[in-house]
Short mmCIF file of C-alpha atoms in Angstrom, two decimals:
data_model
loop_
_atom_site.label_atom_id
_atom_site.label_comp_id
_atom_site.label_asym_id
_atom_site.label_seq_id
_atom_site.Cartn_x
_atom_site.Cartn_y
_atom_site.Cartn_z
CA MET A 1 66.60 42.62 26.28
CA THR A 2 70.35 43.30 27.15
CA THR A 3 72.24 45.65 24.33
CA SER A 4 74.27 42.75 23.43
CA SER A 5 71.73 40.33 22.49
CA MET A 6 70.16 43.20 20.91
CA CYS A 7 73.10 43.34 18.02
CA ILE A 8 73.08 39.78 18.10
CA SER A 9 69.29 39.30 17.14
CA ALA A 10 69.99 41.89 14.89
CA ALA A 11 72.40 40.17 13.67
CA ALA A 12 70.92 37.28 13.32
CA LEU A 13 68.23 39.07 11.01
CA LEU A 14 70.38 40.78 8.66
CA ALA A 15 71.88 37.65 7.97
CA ILE A 16 68.81 36.02 6.97
CA VAL A 17 67.22 38.46 5.09
CA THR A 18 70.32 38.54 3.23
CA GLY A 19 71.21 35.13 2.81
CA TYR A 20 68.16 34.70 1.14
CA SER A 21 68.12 37.97 -1.29
CA ILE A 22 71.37 36.04 -2.60
CA ALA A 23 69.51 32.74 -2.46
CA ALA A 24 66.72 34.34 -4.58
CA SER A 25 69.37 36.33 -7.15
CA ALA A 26 71.86 32.88 -7.07
CA HIS A 27 71.28 32.14 -10.98
CA SER A 28 71.29 33.67 -14.49
CA PHE A 29 67.72 31.66 -15.55
CA PRO A 30 67.35 32.18 -19.68
CA ASP A 31 63.86 34.50 -20.23
CA LYS A 32 63.80 34.89 -23.77
CA GLU A 33 64.72 32.69 -26.36
CA THR A 34 64.47 33.53 -30.44
CA PRO A 35 64.35 31.06 -32.14
CA SER A 36 61.92 30.08 -28.81
CA ALA A 37 62.64 26.39 -27.32
CA GLY A 38 60.11 24.13 -29.13
CA GLN A 39 59.36 26.83 -32.61
CA LYS A 40 59.10 26.13 -36.11
CA VAL A 41 60.68 28.50 -38.04
CA ALA A 42 59.55 29.43 -41.66
CA THR A 43 62.63 31.42 -43.06
CA PRO A 44 66.06 30.33 -41.38
CA PRO A 45 67.90 32.73 -38.22
CA ALA A 46 71.25 34.54 -39.15
CA GLU A 47 71.36 34.14 -35.45
CA VAL A 48 70.13 32.44 -31.80
CA VAL A 49 69.51 35.54 -28.89
CA ILE A 50 68.63 34.50 -25.37
CA ASP A 51 67.90 36.52 -22.97
CA PHE A 52 68.84 35.95 -19.29
CA ASP A 53 67.06 36.84 -15.90
CA ALA A 54 69.66 38.05 -14.28
CA PRO A 55 73.34 39.52 -15.96
CA ILE A 56 75.84 37.28 -16.91
CA GLU A 57 80.20 37.30 -16.96
CA LYS A 58 81.35 37.52 -20.89
CA LEU A 59 84.25 35.40 -19.78
CA PHE A 60 82.34 32.80 -19.86
CA ALA A 61 79.23 31.97 -21.59
CA LYS A 62 79.63 29.86 -24.26
CA LEU A 63 77.23 29.05 -27.40
CA GLU A 64 76.50 27.14 -29.45
CA VAL A 65 73.70 25.59 -32.41
CA THR A 66 74.53 22.32 -33.92
CA GLY A 67 72.97 20.59 -36.47
CA ALA A 68 72.39 16.55 -36.66
CA ASP A 69 75.54 15.84 -37.79
CA GLY A 70 76.21 17.33 -34.32
CA GLN A 71 78.34 20.18 -35.99
CA ASN A 72 78.90 23.66 -34.66
CA LEU A 73 77.11 26.01 -36.70
CA ALA A 74 77.93 28.91 -34.63
CA VAL A 75 80.00 31.43 -37.26
CA GLY A 76 81.95 33.26 -34.70
CA ALA A 77 82.70 33.75 -30.45
CA PRO A 78 78.45 34.69 -28.81
CA GLN A 79 78.54 38.23 -27.72
CA VAL A 80 76.82 38.54 -24.54
CA SER A 81 75.46 42.89 -24.55
CA ASP A 82 77.34 45.30 -22.39
CA ASP A 83 73.93 44.90 -19.57
CA GLY A 84 75.30 40.92 -19.93
CA ILE A 85 71.63 40.38 -20.25
CA ARG A 86 72.17 39.23 -23.95
CA LEU A 87 74.14 35.83 -25.18
CA SER A 88 74.04 35.47 -29.30
CA VAL A 89 75.80 34.28 -31.89
CA LYS A 90 75.56 34.53 -35.65
CA VAL A 91 74.49 31.21 -37.91
CA GLY A 92 75.21 30.52 -41.37
CA THR A 93 72.33 29.49 -43.50
CA LEU A 94 70.50 27.57 -42.07
CA LYS A 95 68.93 24.31 -43.87
CA PRO A 96 65.42 22.55 -43.38
CA GLY A 97 65.64 20.38 -40.42
CA ASP A 98 66.15 20.60 -36.28
CA TYR A 99 68.37 21.99 -34.01
CA LEU A 100 69.81 22.26 -31.03
CA VAL A 101 70.86 25.37 -28.56
CA LYS A 102 73.71 24.70 -25.75
CA TRP A 103 74.02 27.98 -23.55
CA ALA A 104 76.35 28.02 -20.44
CA VAL A 105 76.78 30.44 -18.33
CA VAL A 106 77.78 31.93 -15.01
CA CYS A 107 75.76 34.69 -13.35
CA ILE A 108 78.94 37.42 -11.86
CA ASP A 109 77.79 36.20 -8.45
CA THR A 110 79.05 32.87 -9.90
CA HIS A 111 76.15 30.77 -10.05
CA HIS A 112 77.12 28.11 -12.80
CA THR A 113 73.68 27.30 -15.21
CA ASN A 114 73.65 25.46 -18.38
CA GLY A 115 70.54 24.50 -20.84
CA SER A 116 69.12 23.07 -23.84
CA TYR A 117 66.64 23.25 -26.35
CA THR A 118 65.50 22.35 -29.87
CA PHE A 119 64.44 24.48 -32.86
CA THR A 120 63.08 23.35 -35.93
CA VAL A 121 63.90 25.25 -39.68
CA ALA A 122 61.09 23.65 -41.98
CA ASN A 123 60.88 23.39 -45.58
CA GLY A 124 59.72 26.58 -47.52
CA SER A 125 56.39 26.89 -49.72
#
């Protein structure tokens, strides 16, 4: 094997390995949600928190919490932790009912992901 063919082989192997590791970490997805998807809570949360499996860009992060009427009940802008893993937003007093959490983020490698889930605030007692 000549030196040039060894260099080409090494470069191809490096491209495959590098491409695989980039593809494996190409998007940020929720790792943990509070309240969690489908959860029925007795006490209304003061904020909604989503922890992601990879850092997200602060500038493009969106998080909404809507009630049955479709009104966004978030109080203030969503916050992203310094390490880019946690996205949170404070919410007003939530009455018993179902709530939709909608999120959209851009991973630090520029890939966009979004999603939604619901949780329920139970009637007291």
